[in-house]
CSV table of C-alpha atoms in Angstrom, one decimal:
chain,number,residue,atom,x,y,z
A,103,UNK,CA,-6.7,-12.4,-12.4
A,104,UNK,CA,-3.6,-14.3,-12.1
A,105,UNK,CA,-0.5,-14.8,-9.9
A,106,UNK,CA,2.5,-14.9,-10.8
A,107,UNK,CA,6.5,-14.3,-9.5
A,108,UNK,CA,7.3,-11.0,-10.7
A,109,UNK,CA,6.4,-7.5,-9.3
A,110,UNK,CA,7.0,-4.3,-10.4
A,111,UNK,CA,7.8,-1.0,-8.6
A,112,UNK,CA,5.6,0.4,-6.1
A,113,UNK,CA,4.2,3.2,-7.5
A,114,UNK,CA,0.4,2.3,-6.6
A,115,UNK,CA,2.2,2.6,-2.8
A,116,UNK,CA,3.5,5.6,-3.5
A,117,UNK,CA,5.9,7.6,-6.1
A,118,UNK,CA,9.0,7.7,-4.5
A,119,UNK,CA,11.6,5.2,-2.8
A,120,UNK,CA,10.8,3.7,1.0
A,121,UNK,CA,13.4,5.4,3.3
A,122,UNK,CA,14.5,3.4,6.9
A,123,UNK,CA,13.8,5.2,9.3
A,124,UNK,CA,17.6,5.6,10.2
A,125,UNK,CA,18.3,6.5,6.8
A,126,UNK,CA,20.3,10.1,7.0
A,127,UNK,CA,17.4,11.6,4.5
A,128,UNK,CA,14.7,10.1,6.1
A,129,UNK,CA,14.3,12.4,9.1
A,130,UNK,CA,11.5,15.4,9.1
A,131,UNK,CA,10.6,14.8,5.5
A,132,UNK,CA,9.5,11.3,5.9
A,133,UNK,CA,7.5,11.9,9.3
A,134,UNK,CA,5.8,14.8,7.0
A,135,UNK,CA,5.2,12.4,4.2
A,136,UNK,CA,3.8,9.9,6.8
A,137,UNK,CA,1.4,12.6,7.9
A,138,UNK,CA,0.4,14.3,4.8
A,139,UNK,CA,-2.6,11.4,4.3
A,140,UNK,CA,-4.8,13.1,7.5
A,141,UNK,CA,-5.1,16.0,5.3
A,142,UNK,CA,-6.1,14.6,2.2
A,143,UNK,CA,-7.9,11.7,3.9
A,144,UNK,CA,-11.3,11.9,2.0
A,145,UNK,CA,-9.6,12.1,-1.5
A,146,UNK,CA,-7.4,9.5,-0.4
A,147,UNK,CA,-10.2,7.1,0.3
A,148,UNK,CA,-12.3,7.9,-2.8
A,149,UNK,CA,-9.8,7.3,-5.0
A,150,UNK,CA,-6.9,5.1,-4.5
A,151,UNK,CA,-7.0,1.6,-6.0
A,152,UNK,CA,-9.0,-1.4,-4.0
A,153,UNK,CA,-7.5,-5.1,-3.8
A,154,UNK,CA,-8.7,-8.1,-5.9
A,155,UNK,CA,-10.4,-11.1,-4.3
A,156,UNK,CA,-7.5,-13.3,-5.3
A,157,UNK,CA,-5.0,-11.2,-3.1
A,158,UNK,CA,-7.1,-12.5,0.4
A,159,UNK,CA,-7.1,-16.1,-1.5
A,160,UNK,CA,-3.3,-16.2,-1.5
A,161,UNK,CA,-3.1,-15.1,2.2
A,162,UNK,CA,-5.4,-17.9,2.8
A,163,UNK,CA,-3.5,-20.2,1.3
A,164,UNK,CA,0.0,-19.2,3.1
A,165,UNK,CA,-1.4,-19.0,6.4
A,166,UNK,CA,-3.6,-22.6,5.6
A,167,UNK,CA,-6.6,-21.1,7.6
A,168,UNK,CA,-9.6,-19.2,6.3
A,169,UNK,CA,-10.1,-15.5,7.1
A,170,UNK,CA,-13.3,-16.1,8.5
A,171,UNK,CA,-13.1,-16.1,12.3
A,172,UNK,CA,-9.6,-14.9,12.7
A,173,UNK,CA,-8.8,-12.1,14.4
A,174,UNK,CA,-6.7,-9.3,13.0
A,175,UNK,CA,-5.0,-6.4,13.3
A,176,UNK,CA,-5.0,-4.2,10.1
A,177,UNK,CA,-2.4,-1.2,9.8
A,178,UNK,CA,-3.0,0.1,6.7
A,179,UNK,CA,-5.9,0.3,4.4
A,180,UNK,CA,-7.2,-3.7,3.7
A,181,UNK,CA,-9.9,-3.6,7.0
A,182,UNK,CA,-12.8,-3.3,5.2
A,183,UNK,CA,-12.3,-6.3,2.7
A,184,UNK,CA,-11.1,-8.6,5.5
A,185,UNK,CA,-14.5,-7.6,7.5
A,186,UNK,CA,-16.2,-8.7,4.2
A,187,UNK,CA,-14.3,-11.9,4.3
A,188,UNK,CA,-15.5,-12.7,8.2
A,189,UNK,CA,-12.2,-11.9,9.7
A,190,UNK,CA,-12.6,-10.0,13.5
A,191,UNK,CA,-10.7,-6.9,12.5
A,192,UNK,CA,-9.4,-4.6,15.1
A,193,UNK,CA,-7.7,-1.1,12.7
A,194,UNK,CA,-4.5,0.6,14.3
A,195,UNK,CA,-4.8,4.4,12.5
A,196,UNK,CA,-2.0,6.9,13.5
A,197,UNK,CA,-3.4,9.9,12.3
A,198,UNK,CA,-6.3,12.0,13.1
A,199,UNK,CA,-7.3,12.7,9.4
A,200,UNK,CA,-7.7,8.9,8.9
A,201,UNK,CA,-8.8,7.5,11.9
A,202,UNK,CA,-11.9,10.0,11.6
A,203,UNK,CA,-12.8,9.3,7.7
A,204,UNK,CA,-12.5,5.0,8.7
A,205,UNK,CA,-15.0,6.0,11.3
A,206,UNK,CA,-17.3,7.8,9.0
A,207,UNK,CA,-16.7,5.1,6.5
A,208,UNK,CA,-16.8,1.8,8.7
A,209,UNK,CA,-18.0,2.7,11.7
A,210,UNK,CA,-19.0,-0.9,13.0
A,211,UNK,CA,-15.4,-1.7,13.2
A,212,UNK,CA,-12.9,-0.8,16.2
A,213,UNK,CA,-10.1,1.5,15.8
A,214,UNK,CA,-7.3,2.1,18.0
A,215,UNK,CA,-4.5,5.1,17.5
A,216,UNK,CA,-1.4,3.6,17.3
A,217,UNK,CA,1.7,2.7,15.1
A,218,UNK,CA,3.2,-0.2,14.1
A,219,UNK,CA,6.4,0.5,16.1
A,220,UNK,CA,4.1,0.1,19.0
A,221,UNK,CA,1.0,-1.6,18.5
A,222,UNK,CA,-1.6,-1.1,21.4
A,223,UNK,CA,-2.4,-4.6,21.4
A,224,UNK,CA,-1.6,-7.5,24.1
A,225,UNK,CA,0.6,-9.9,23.7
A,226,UNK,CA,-0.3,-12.9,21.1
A,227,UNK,CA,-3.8,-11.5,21.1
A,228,UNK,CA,-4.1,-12.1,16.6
A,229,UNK,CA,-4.1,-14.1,14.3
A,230,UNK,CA,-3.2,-12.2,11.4
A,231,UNK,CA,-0.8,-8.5,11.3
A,232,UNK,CA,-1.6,-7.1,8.2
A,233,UNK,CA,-0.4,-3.7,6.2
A,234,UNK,CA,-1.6,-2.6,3.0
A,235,UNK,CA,0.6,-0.2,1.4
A,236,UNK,CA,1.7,1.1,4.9
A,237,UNK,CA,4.8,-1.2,6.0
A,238,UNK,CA,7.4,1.6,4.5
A,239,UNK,CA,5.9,3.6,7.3
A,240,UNK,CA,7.5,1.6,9.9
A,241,UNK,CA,10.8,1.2,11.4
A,242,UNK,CA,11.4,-2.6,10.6
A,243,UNK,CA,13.8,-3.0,13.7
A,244,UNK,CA,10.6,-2.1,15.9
A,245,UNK,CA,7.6,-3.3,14.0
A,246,UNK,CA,8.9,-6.7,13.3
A,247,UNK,CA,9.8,-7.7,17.3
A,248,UNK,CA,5.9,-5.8,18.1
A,249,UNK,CA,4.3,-7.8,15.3
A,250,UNK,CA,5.9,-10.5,16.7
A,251,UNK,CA,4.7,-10.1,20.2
A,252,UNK,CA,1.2,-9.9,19.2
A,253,UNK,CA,0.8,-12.8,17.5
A,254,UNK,CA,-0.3,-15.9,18.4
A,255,UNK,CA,1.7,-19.1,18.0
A,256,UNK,CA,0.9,-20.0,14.1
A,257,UNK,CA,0.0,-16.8,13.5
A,258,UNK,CA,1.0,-14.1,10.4
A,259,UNK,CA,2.6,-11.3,9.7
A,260,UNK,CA,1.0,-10.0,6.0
A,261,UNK,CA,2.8,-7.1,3.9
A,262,UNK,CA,1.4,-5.8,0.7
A,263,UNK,CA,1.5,-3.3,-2.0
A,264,UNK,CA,-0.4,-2.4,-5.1
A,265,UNK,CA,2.4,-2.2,-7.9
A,266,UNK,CA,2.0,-0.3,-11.7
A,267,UNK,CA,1.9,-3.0,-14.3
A,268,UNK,CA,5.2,-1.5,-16.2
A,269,UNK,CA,4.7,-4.3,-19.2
A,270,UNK,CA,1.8,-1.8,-20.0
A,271,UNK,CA,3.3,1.0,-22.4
A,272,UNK,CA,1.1,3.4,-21.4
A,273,UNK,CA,2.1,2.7,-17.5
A,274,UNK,CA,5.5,2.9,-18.1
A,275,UNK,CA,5.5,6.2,-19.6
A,276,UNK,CA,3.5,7.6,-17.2
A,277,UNK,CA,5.6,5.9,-14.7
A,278,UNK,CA,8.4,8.1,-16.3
A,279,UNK,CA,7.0,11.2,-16.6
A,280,UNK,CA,6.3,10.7,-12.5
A,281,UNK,CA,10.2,9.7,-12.3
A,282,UNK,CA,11.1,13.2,-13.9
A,283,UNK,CA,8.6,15.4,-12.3
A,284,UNK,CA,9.8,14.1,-8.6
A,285,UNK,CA,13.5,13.4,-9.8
A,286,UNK,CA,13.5,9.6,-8.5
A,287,UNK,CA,14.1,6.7,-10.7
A,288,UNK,CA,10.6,5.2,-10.1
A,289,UNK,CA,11.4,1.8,-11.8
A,290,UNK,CA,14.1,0.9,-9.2
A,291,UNK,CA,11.8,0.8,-6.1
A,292,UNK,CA,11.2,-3.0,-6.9
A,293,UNK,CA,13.9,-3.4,-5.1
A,294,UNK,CA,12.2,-2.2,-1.9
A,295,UNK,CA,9.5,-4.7,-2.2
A,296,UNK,CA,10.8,-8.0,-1.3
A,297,UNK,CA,12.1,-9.8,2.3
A,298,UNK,CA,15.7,-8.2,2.4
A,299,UNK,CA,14.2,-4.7,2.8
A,300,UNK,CA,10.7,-5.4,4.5
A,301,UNK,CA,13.1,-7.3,7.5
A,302,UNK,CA,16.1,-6.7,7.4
A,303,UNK,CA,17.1,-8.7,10.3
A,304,UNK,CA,16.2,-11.9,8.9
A,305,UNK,CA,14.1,-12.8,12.0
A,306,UNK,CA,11.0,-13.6,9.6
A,307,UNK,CA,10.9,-16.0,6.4
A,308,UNK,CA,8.9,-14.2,4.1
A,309,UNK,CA,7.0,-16.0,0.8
A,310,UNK,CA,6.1,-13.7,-1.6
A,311,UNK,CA,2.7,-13.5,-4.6
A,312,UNK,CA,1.8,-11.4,-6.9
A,313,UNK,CA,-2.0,-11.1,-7.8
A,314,UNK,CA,-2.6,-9.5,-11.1
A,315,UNK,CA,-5.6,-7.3,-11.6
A,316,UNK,CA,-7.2,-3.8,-13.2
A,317,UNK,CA,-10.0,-1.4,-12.9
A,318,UNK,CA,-11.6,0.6,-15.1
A,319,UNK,CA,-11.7,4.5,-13.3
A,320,UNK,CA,-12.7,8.1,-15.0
A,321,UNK,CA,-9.6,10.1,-15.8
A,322,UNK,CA,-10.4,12.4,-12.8
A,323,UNK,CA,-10.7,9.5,-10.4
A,324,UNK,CA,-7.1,8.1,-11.7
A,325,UNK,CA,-5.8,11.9,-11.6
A,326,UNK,CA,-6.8,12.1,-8.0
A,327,UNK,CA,-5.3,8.7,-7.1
A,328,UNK,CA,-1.9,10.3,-8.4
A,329,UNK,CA,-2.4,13.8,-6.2
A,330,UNK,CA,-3.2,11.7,-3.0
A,331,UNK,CA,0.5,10.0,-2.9
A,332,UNK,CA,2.7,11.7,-0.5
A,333,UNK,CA,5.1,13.1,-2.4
A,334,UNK,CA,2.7,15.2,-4.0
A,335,UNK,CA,0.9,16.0,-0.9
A,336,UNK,CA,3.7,17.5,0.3
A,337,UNK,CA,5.0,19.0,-2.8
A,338,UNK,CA,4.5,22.9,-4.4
A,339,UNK,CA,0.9,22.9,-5.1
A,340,UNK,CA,1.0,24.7,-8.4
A,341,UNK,CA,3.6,22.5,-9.5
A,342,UNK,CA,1.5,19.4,-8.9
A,343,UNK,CA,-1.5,21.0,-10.1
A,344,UNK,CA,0.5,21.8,-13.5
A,345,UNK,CA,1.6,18.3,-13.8
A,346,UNK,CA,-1.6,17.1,-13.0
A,347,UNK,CA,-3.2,19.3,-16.3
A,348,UNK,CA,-0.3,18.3,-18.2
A,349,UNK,CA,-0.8,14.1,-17.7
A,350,UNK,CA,-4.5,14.7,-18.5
A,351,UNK,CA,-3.4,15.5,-21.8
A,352,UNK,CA,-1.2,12.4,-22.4
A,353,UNK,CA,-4.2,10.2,-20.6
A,354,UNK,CA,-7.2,11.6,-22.9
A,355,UNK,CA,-5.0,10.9,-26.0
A,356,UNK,CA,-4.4,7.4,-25.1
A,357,UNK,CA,-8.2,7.2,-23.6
A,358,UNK,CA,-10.1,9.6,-25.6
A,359,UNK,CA,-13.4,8.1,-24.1
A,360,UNK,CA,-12.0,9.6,-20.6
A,361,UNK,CA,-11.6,6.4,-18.7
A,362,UNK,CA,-8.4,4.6,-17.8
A,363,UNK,CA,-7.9,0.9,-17.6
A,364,UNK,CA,-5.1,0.8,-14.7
A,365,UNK,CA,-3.5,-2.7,-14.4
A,366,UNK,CA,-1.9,-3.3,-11.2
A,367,UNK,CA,0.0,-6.7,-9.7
A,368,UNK,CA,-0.2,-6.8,-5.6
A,369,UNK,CA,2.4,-7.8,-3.9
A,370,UNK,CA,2.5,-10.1,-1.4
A,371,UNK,CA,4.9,-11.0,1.3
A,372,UNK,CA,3.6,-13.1,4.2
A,373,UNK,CA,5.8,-14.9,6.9
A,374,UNK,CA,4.5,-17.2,9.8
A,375,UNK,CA,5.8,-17.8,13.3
A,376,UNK,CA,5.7,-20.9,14.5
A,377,UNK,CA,3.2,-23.3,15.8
């Protein structure tokens, strides 16, 4: 595992661009997108990608504390491996589906239903905000003054997003063939990963890593990683189920012994408040 300064588009977040929440297209679709994950929140959890141990290393190192002791408030899917690195981890789940599987899954942690346009927490009452792979969720105009209230004086406000290695030929074909079947240009959502979009009002100063890492998966489990992103969630099933057949094709020609090597970089973007 390395770090480095590039990233790559989101597309371990999810297939298609991240919409404000004032953006004009953004309105029912979006909210349905946002939702689609209670449905599919088994398959979700089964099969998307994990995060490496360097990506809770490099928090470390920006925030200049360890993990251990600090309390948190995860909004996204990172609570388990910041249990397992000692942090006192409080999840904020909006959605039934999810909230029940985390249960079922982890049930010695707390979780509260709530977003991260309003967090149900007091006032500087963390050490540590985090989302993984769920900031686009949020309205940034709301969820950056909430995360700011919560937080206590030193504390940290942690974004980050598993990211398709494009340098990868086979990635960045099947990046493309993603592109054409949902009619977005995948490769530009870089863009949406970095400080200018994740706060727009310039209220935090952001430092971002990238962490470098694979895993080695069965086709089916990286097929199923692809049908739990929104945009297929949402989509015609028989279309997605078509496409689905049709990139098993392409993946047991480049992996004839039926398991993928996916290589992902994280990114990370972490801003503190003051002292």
């Amino acid at each position: 595992m390395t770090t480095s300064a590039s990233a790559h588009h989101p597309t371990g977040a999810d297939p298609t661009p991240d919409l404000p929440a004032a953006h004009p297209t953004a309105g029912p679709a979006r909210a349905a997108r946002a939702h689609s994950f209670n449905a599919a929140a088994a398959q979700y959890a089964a099969n998307r990608p994990s995060y490496p141990p360097a990506l809770f290393d490099a928090i470390e190192d920006l925030t200049g504390r360890p993990l251990t002791g600090a309390r948190v408030a995860d909004v996204g899917a990172g609570t388990a491996l910041l249990h397992a690195r000692g942090a006192d981890v409080v999840a904020v789940e909006p959605g039934d589906g999810m909230a029940a599987q985390f249960r079922r899954t982890l049930p010695g942690i707390p979780v509260i239903r709530g977003t991260g346009d309003d967090l149900p927490l007091s006032d500087a009452s963390v050490d540590l905000v985090t989302y993984a792979q769920a900031w686009h969720w949020t309205d940034p105009a709301r969820a950056v003054p909430e995360a700011l209230r919560v937080l206590r004086p030193g504390g940290a406000l942690a974004l980050w997003w598993n990211t398709d290695a494009l340098d990868v030929p086979w990635i960045a074909e099947a990046a493309d063939r993603v592109s054409r079947h949902v009619g977005i240009d995948v490769s530009a959502e870089k863009r949406n990963v970095d400080y200018r979009t994740a706060a727009p009002s310039g209220r935090l100063d952001f430092t971002r890593r990238t962490v470098r890492w694979s895993r080695r998966v069965p086709v089916d489990t990286h097929l199923a990683n692809i049908g739990s992103h929104s945009v297929f969630l949402v989509g015609d099933a028989e279309r997605t189920a078509s496409f689905l057949a049709e990139e098993r094709e392409h993946l047991l020609r480049a992996f004839p012994d039926g398991v993928v090597e996916e290589v992902y970089e994280v990114v990370l973007l972490l801003a503190r408040t003051p002292a």
